[in-house]
XYZ file of C-alpha atoms in Angstrom:
537
model
C 115.241 112.228 -3.914
C 117.714 114.662 -5.429
C 116.161 117.892 -6.645
C 112.840 117.346 -4.881
C 111.203 120.439 -3.440
C 108.801 120.788 -0.548
C 106.540 123.858 -0.746
C 105.002 125.806 2.062
C 101.523 124.455 2.854
C 98.517 125.676 4.787
C 99.398 123.230 7.543
C 102.612 125.184 8.080
C 100.678 128.191 9.429
C 100.156 127.360 13.072
C 97.017 128.321 14.894
C 98.950 130.450 17.340
C 99.478 133.038 14.610
C 96.056 134.438 15.567
C 96.862 135.438 19.192
C 100.351 136.521 18.122
C 99.002 138.931 15.509
C 96.084 140.263 17.486
C 98.169 140.830 20.604
C 100.886 142.580 18.605
C 98.518 144.811 16.649
C 96.033 145.607 19.411
C 98.011 146.092 22.583
C 95.388 148.283 24.186
C 92.040 146.686 25.007
C 90.301 149.759 23.616
C 91.983 149.304 20.227
C 89.261 146.776 19.410
C 86.663 149.547 19.679
C 88.727 151.645 17.298
C 88.825 148.868 14.696
C 85.080 148.278 14.705
C 84.417 152.025 14.573
C 86.806 152.265 11.630
C 84.722 149.669 9.798
C 81.646 151.848 10.412
C 83.454 154.893 9.043
C 84.537 152.924 5.975
C 80.869 152.011 5.504
C 79.987 155.742 5.333
C 77.898 155.629 8.509
C 76.253 158.862 9.615
C 76.044 157.857 13.273
C 77.462 155.236 15.636
C 76.042 153.984 18.925
C 78.278 152.157 21.394
C 76.769 150.391 24.422
C 78.727 148.582 27.166
C 76.515 146.863 29.738
C 78.413 145.416 31.599
C 80.094 142.365 29.980
C 78.500 142.851 26.559
C 79.690 145.455 24.073
C 77.508 146.364 21.114
C 78.393 148.834 18.393
C 75.738 149.806 15.857
C 76.103 151.961 12.760
C 73.775 153.090 9.978
C 76.313 152.574 7.214
C 76.051 150.680 3.956
C 76.061 147.238 5.566
C 77.329 144.105 3.772
C 75.777 141.974 1.074
C 76.363 138.231 0.896
C 79.758 138.391 -0.812
C 81.036 141.119 1.478
C 79.865 139.247 4.563
C 81.576 136.077 3.356
C 84.806 137.925 2.692
C 84.697 139.633 6.097
C 85.437 136.405 7.964
C 88.671 135.833 6.061
C 91.860 136.241 8.038
C 94.555 138.536 6.668
C 92.739 138.974 3.362
C 90.814 142.156 2.549
C 89.096 143.679 -0.457
C 89.415 147.158 1.017
C 91.752 149.610 -0.667
C 94.409 150.940 1.699
C 94.244 154.181 -0.260
C 90.572 154.758 0.499
C 89.839 153.009 3.788
C 91.196 152.849 7.310
C 90.891 149.177 8.150
C 92.421 147.247 5.300
C 94.474 144.344 6.629
C 91.725 141.788 6.986
C 92.586 141.324 10.673
C 90.604 144.135 12.293
C 87.464 142.065 12.704
C 89.510 139.682 14.858
C 90.668 142.506 17.178
C 88.205 141.366 19.855
C 89.935 138.007 20.201
C 91.801 138.991 23.370
C 88.920 140.737 25.145
C 85.800 138.581 24.746
C 84.565 135.000 24.398
C 82.422 135.533 21.328
C 81.882 138.050 18.564
C 78.703 138.311 16.513
C 78.208 140.656 13.588
C 74.748 141.379 12.158
C 74.666 143.253 8.877
C 72.127 144.241 6.270
C 72.781 146.004 2.980
C 70.339 148.209 1.110
C 71.340 146.524 -2.148
C 70.769 143.004 -0.831
C 67.970 143.267 1.714
C 69.020 140.107 3.560
C 70.446 140.019 7.059
C 73.703 138.118 7.567
C 75.221 136.942 10.806
C 78.947 136.383 11.293
C 79.992 134.328 14.315
C 83.437 134.140 15.895
C 83.812 131.669 18.755
C 86.918 133.122 20.365
C 86.458 131.001 23.482
C 86.481 127.847 21.366
C 89.604 129.010 19.532
C 91.426 129.701 22.793
C 90.390 126.296 24.112
C 91.833 124.543 21.053
C 95.070 126.542 21.390
C 95.417 125.461 25.017
C 94.910 121.838 23.982
C 97.567 122.264 21.299
C 99.999 123.677 23.857
C 99.300 120.689 26.078
C 100.067 118.328 23.190
C 103.409 120.009 22.566
C 104.273 119.917 26.266
C 103.989 116.132 26.027
C 106.371 116.070 23.073
C 103.707 115.423 20.461
C 104.011 117.082 17.029
C 101.844 120.167 16.183
C 98.424 119.241 14.854
C 96.493 122.518 14.803
C 97.037 124.824 11.853
C 95.281 128.152 11.240
C 92.747 126.910 8.678
C 91.547 124.062 10.876
C 91.408 126.350 13.891
C 89.204 128.924 12.196
C 86.915 126.657 10.190
C 85.591 125.138 13.387
C 84.938 128.446 15.128
C 84.174 131.088 12.478
C 81.199 131.011 10.115
C 78.645 133.122 8.258
C 74.942 132.418 7.902
C 72.051 134.114 6.136
C 69.013 135.203 8.134
C 66.976 135.919 5.026
C 65.005 139.144 4.945
C 64.702 139.229 8.703
C 64.727 142.872 9.735
C 67.204 142.565 12.550
C 67.751 146.312 13.078
C 67.374 148.102 9.791
C 70.234 148.764 7.423
C 73.804 148.875 8.626
C 75.905 146.727 10.925
C 75.883 145.754 14.594
C 78.916 144.218 16.313
C 78.310 142.378 19.584
C 81.137 141.218 21.863
C 79.961 138.971 24.693
C 81.703 137.522 27.708
C 84.313 140.185 28.352
C 87.500 138.785 29.829
C 88.499 140.024 33.308
C 91.487 141.961 31.977
C 89.210 143.927 29.611
C 86.090 144.205 31.765
C 87.354 146.937 34.102
C 88.776 149.130 31.355
C 85.749 148.861 29.093
C 83.421 149.750 31.966
C 85.436 152.808 32.960
C 83.635 155.809 31.471
C 86.614 158.150 31.816
C 89.084 155.820 30.106
C 86.774 154.956 27.234
C 85.813 158.596 26.579
C 89.404 159.838 26.662
C 90.524 157.105 24.274
C 87.730 157.562 21.747
C 88.041 161.350 21.719
C 91.557 161.033 20.382
C 91.180 158.202 17.889
C 87.753 158.668 16.298
C 86.733 161.404 13.778
C 84.234 162.976 16.163
C 82.546 166.366 15.691
C 83.609 169.371 17.771
C 81.955 170.134 21.098
C 79.246 172.836 21.244
C 81.342 174.761 23.805
C 84.236 175.167 21.355
C 83.411 178.421 19.570
C 85.528 177.673 16.508
C 84.317 174.096 16.019
C 81.699 174.835 13.369
C 84.114 176.958 11.343
C 86.678 174.157 11.335
C 84.063 171.572 10.357
C 83.106 173.765 7.383
C 86.721 173.638 6.273
C 86.577 169.855 6.709
C 83.638 169.673 4.327
C 85.528 171.731 1.758
C 88.295 169.126 1.930
C 85.872 166.184 1.779
C 86.837 165.193 5.302
C 84.036 163.622 7.347
C 83.239 163.618 11.034
C 80.868 161.127 12.586
C 78.671 161.524 15.717
C 79.062 158.820 18.352
C 76.677 158.078 21.205
C 78.192 156.213 24.161
C 76.406 154.368 26.953
C 78.162 152.537 29.777
C 75.715 151.226 32.343
C 73.453 154.113 33.311
C 75.806 156.784 32.017
C 75.392 158.001 28.464
C 76.045 160.955 26.191
C 77.350 162.183 22.853
C 81.121 162.261 22.411
C 83.044 165.140 20.893
C 86.608 166.054 20.136
C 88.322 167.150 23.376
C 88.656 170.860 22.501
C 86.685 173.490 24.438
C 87.027 177.228 25.052
C 88.272 176.531 28.589
C 91.428 175.048 27.074
C 92.671 178.599 26.510
C 93.660 181.178 29.126
C 91.018 183.708 28.072
C 88.468 181.332 26.543
C 89.970 181.597 23.056
C 90.335 185.038 21.525
C 92.094 183.981 18.321
C 90.444 182.178 15.425
C 92.191 179.026 14.173
C 94.455 179.094 11.141
C 94.567 176.559 8.304
C 97.933 175.542 6.845
C 98.250 173.550 3.629
C 100.955 170.893 3.437
C 102.352 170.521 -0.045
C 105.407 168.918 -1.549
C 107.222 169.292 -4.878
C 105.019 169.908 -7.894
C 102.200 170.961 -5.569
C 101.804 167.422 -4.247
C 99.046 167.496 -1.625
C 99.767 165.869 1.728
C 96.933 167.379 3.694
C 96.316 170.389 5.903
C 96.497 171.447 9.536
C 94.144 173.451 11.705
C 95.829 175.222 14.601
C 94.697 177.294 17.595
C 97.114 179.259 19.782
C 96.669 180.089 23.443
C 95.443 183.643 24.016
C 98.071 184.235 26.701
C 101.821 184.054 26.349
C 102.073 180.710 28.129
C 101.766 176.984 27.505
C 98.395 175.293 27.331
C 97.698 173.863 30.770
C 96.217 170.556 29.582
C 99.328 168.537 28.752
C 97.298 165.968 26.818
C 96.154 168.595 24.313
C 99.390 170.513 23.759
C 100.746 170.288 20.249
C 99.422 168.810 17.014
C 97.945 165.363 16.467
C 98.350 163.523 13.155
C 95.103 162.189 11.695
C 94.441 159.920 8.719
C 90.825 159.197 7.783
C 90.009 160.886 11.102
C 91.965 158.379 13.180
C 95.040 159.294 15.179
C 98.562 158.398 14.154
C 100.934 158.225 17.143
C 100.418 161.044 19.690
C 101.051 164.776 20.066
C 104.746 164.209 20.767
C 105.298 163.045 17.187
C 105.542 166.544 15.697
C 107.249 168.404 18.556
C 110.819 167.595 17.350
C 110.042 169.363 14.067
C 109.586 172.676 15.881
C 112.778 174.712 16.175
C 111.777 175.518 19.743
C 109.248 173.542 21.774
C 107.686 176.809 22.966
C 105.005 177.093 20.319
C 104.452 173.360 20.112
C 103.258 173.692 23.709
C 101.286 176.900 23.251
C 99.178 175.532 20.399
C 96.692 172.763 19.859
C 95.207 171.283 16.703
C 95.460 168.493 14.162
C 97.340 167.642 10.996
C 94.794 166.065 8.662
C 96.611 163.747 6.246
C 94.774 163.225 2.946
C 97.482 161.850 0.657
C 96.439 158.351 -0.415
C 100.046 157.144 -0.456
C 100.541 157.889 3.223
C 99.328 154.623 4.728
C 99.157 154.102 8.526
C 101.192 151.192 9.815
C 99.496 148.377 11.689
C 100.149 149.882 15.113
C 98.948 153.334 13.984
C 102.210 154.728 15.386
C 103.473 156.112 12.062
C 103.055 155.765 8.324
C 104.472 152.915 6.335
C 107.953 153.739 5.092
C 107.925 154.663 1.423
C 109.054 157.543 -0.759
C 105.860 159.501 -0.043
C 106.428 159.311 3.694
C 110.009 160.501 3.241
C 108.852 163.509 1.263
C 106.085 164.217 3.783
C 108.590 164.263 6.634
C 110.757 166.790 4.763
C 107.764 169.141 4.558
C 107.021 169.055 8.295
C 109.754 171.576 9.286
C 108.285 174.014 6.749
C 104.878 173.549 8.323
C 106.180 174.110 11.857
C 108.116 177.237 10.836
C 104.967 178.697 9.288
C 103.043 177.923 12.476
C 105.827 179.486 14.554
C 105.624 182.741 12.604
C 101.849 182.860 12.817
C 101.729 182.103 16.545
C 104.583 184.490 17.335
C 102.850 187.335 15.516
C 99.655 186.742 17.488
C 101.398 186.539 20.837
C 103.551 189.597 20.170
C 100.311 191.434 19.451
C 98.952 190.107 22.750
C 102.062 191.393 24.485
C 101.662 194.819 22.898
C 98.026 195.035 24.029
C 99.012 193.994 27.558
C 101.715 196.668 27.774
C 99.352 199.308 26.388
C 96.624 198.434 28.875
C 98.997 198.319 31.840
C 100.793 201.577 31.057
C 97.557 203.415 30.293
C 96.196 202.454 33.701
C 99.426 203.647 35.346
C 99.185 206.993 33.576
C 95.562 207.414 34.659
C 96.577 206.821 38.290
C 99.467 209.297 38.047
C 97.219 211.966 36.499
C 94.640 211.541 39.287
C 97.248 211.913 42.051
C 99.246 214.835 40.656
C 96.993 217.658 41.980
C 97.678 216.411 45.525
C 101.436 216.359 45.106
C 102.231 219.893 43.962
C 104.580 220.502 46.946
C 105.939 216.957 47.285
C 109.157 217.270 45.321
C 110.309 213.690 45.996
C 107.067 212.146 44.705
C 107.096 214.451 41.708
C 110.588 213.314 40.832
C 109.478 209.690 41.266
C 106.538 210.162 38.895
C 108.717 211.947 36.380
C 110.986 208.866 36.251
C 107.950 206.582 36.070
C 106.539 208.398 33.038
C 109.892 208.010 31.293
C 109.879 204.280 32.089
C 106.342 203.933 30.705
C 107.430 205.509 27.430
C 110.434 203.156 27.309
C 108.246 200.063 27.849
C 105.808 201.089 25.142
C 108.408 202.088 22.573
C 109.063 198.598 21.028
C 105.322 198.043 20.544
C 104.268 201.386 19.056
C 104.510 200.348 15.420
C 102.459 197.191 16.014
C 99.885 199.090 18.078
C 99.419 201.653 15.315
C 97.716 198.858 13.389
C 96.131 197.011 16.324
C 94.741 199.829 18.461
C 95.521 203.317 17.133
C 92.905 204.969 19.376
C 94.274 203.294 22.501
C 97.808 204.255 21.553
C 96.773 207.876 20.936
C 94.992 208.030 24.299
C 98.079 206.634 26.026
C 100.291 209.210 24.298
C 97.998 212.074 25.357
C 97.987 210.870 28.965
C 101.776 210.573 29.023
C 102.215 214.037 27.499
C 99.734 215.657 29.867
C 101.107 213.959 32.970
C 104.649 214.854 31.946
C 103.759 218.527 31.573
C 102.007 218.619 34.960
C 104.980 217.013 36.686
C 107.498 219.347 35.059
C 105.372 222.406 35.849
C 105.017 221.352 39.490
C 108.747 220.718 39.768
C 109.521 224.114 38.213
C 107.159 225.896 40.620
C 108.669 224.032 43.570
C 112.118 225.149 42.499
C 111.015 228.776 42.126
C 109.431 228.710 45.604
C 112.638 227.375 47.097
C 114.713 230.054 45.422
C 112.350 232.796 46.630
C 112.529 231.469 50.168
C 116.302 231.305 50.105
C 116.467 234.888 48.808
C 114.063 236.213 51.454
C 115.918 234.557 54.319
C 119.240 235.844 53.064
C 117.893 239.396 52.841
C 116.384 239.124 56.317
C 119.709 238.095 57.796
C 121.427 240.979 56.064
C 118.826 243.499 57.343
C 119.203 242.255 60.894
C 122.940 242.678 60.732
C 122.642 246.228 59.403
C 120.147 247.255 62.087
C 122.182 245.853 64.970
C 123.437 248.900 67.094
C 127.172 249.415 67.288
C 128.659 249.879 70.787
C 132.167 250.417 72.076
C 131.179 249.583 75.630
C 131.789 246.222 77.144
C 128.045 245.836 77.448
C 125.989 245.440 74.308
C 122.366 244.886 73.510
C 121.130 241.335 73.553
C 121.427 239.923 69.981
C 118.267 239.116 68.109
C 117.775 235.274 67.993
C 117.142 233.144 64.908
C 113.593 232.361 66.015
C 112.750 236.025 66.533
C 114.395 236.891 63.251
C 112.301 234.421 61.281
C 109.145 235.317 63.257
C 109.675 239.050 62.623
C 110.495 238.917 58.937
C 108.865 235.751 57.685
C 105.347 234.971 58.915
C 105.146 231.510 57.382
C 102.967 228.398 57.539
C 104.339 225.161 58.965
C 105.759 223.904 55.665
C 107.662 227.123 54.987
C 108.895 227.230 58.598
C 110.684 223.977 58.031
C 112.091 225.205 54.718
C 113.275 228.466 56.379
C 115.084 226.611 59.142
C 116.770 224.422 56.520
C 117.976 227.558 54.676
C 119.260 229.124 57.915
C 121.113 225.972 58.733
C 122.838 226.115 55.341
C 123.689 229.790 55.898
C 125.272 229.036 59.273
C 127.331 226.232 57.779
C 128.424 228.560 55.018
C 130.065 230.981 57.458
C 133.351 229.111 57.110
C 132.827 227.423 60.439
C 135.112 224.609 61.285
C 133.219 221.301 61.495
C 133.943 220.997 65.214
C 132.641 224.532 65.852
C 129.454 223.850 63.873
C 128.965 220.569 65.712
C 129.400 222.346 69.050
C 126.660 224.792 68.059
C 124.331 221.938 67.129
C 125.077 220.086 70.370
C 124.399 223.218 72.373
C 121.124 223.768 70.530
C 120.054 220.174 71.174
C 120.845 220.622 74.898
C 118.719 223.747 75.026
C 115.826 222.065 73.242
C 116.008 219.066 75.534
C 115.836 221.385 78.529
C 112.974 223.571 77.327
C 110.758 221.126 75.405
């Protein structure tokens, strides 16, 4: 018929939309845990308990629970009453996140306002069976017969348990019959802990000294954390954010800083807490380097997201912390890999370079102060060692010259840091200056005395040679008295200790060379002397 129109009908939504959506949104088996924990957070729970033992997963919270209408609405697919501006899970699909990891899902909930217990049942095994039958039909060339409504109405339902006190107020989620692909991962303590630490708004660990201070700032911003108890088999314990004092080189000497993130007209996007390593090096734990985006306490992407916004990656790798997003218009996308694209996200992204530059300046100032302290400590120790050794080196001219150069180098190293150290450690700087001044004076005095001693020795030897020449008898005969030798000359005029003997011989050697002797004549004298010494010694 001309002009007739065929509208889209419920039968046109195939049943396979369920595995397509759940697989696309929850690629990691552990994402299902995140979704159910998010529901507990949205319910204002004060504590969550997660038990995996071994093919049953149960998650219990003490939140507000659900009344009859809320429980009925919870089983809907792709329809949610939650506000995306106020809650984490809002797409009406999160409750189906266990579809790919278990055979059945049961939810028990009880609200303080209602008093009745309600049970929601999801027969995921039955749904998968029907989907396999539908695939078999199509393989035989038969037309599709299984649409989404029919698929779910046979396998998903809600029932009232009256005032039965199942477990007090709140909600319990039970996943039974874990599939082989999920069983191993869910029973791996290390994998589960590492995942939850990064995606759940956990409190800080007791062995992170700045944790309580940061949590106080969280409370000022109306940002909640929630304790989580985990048990897998016989292993159990409370989970915390992954930050500890051991993350830092020297156990964390610098308190965290808080940076506000604002746009035009003072538009609030959130805030960041940041800690910097207390050594001028990257944080060793690669998984904790950089900043992690958080919305409602849950992670957005990973720590690589913000690194490109740093002018240099240096400080992105020397810091750790989180960017806490509070703006209601910044909505996480389904995969939690980014925020949905809108004008608010665009403006937020333009503010990130400003944030990273502010962090750069803060971190650089701290680490330059660290560098100044290191140089001060090192040079002070060097000066102490020099001062202790100087009394033993009064006659060692070479070592004195070496220490004189070393003191100059110490002053050169400290020079760029003096102004900063005047504010950081004025007493330490003053002590260093006094040591350098004192050591310098001792070295110069010792060098001056050494020079005076050398000059005196040279003068005495020269006079002795002149006296010997004047006392030598003159004779016209062919025979003359035996000349006085150098050894006798020095022994007669200069009774010296061993050190001055050596210095006297050196002076005599210079005197002999200075008698305008030809090099070959001087060398002949030396060779003759060596021959005599070889013969007599």
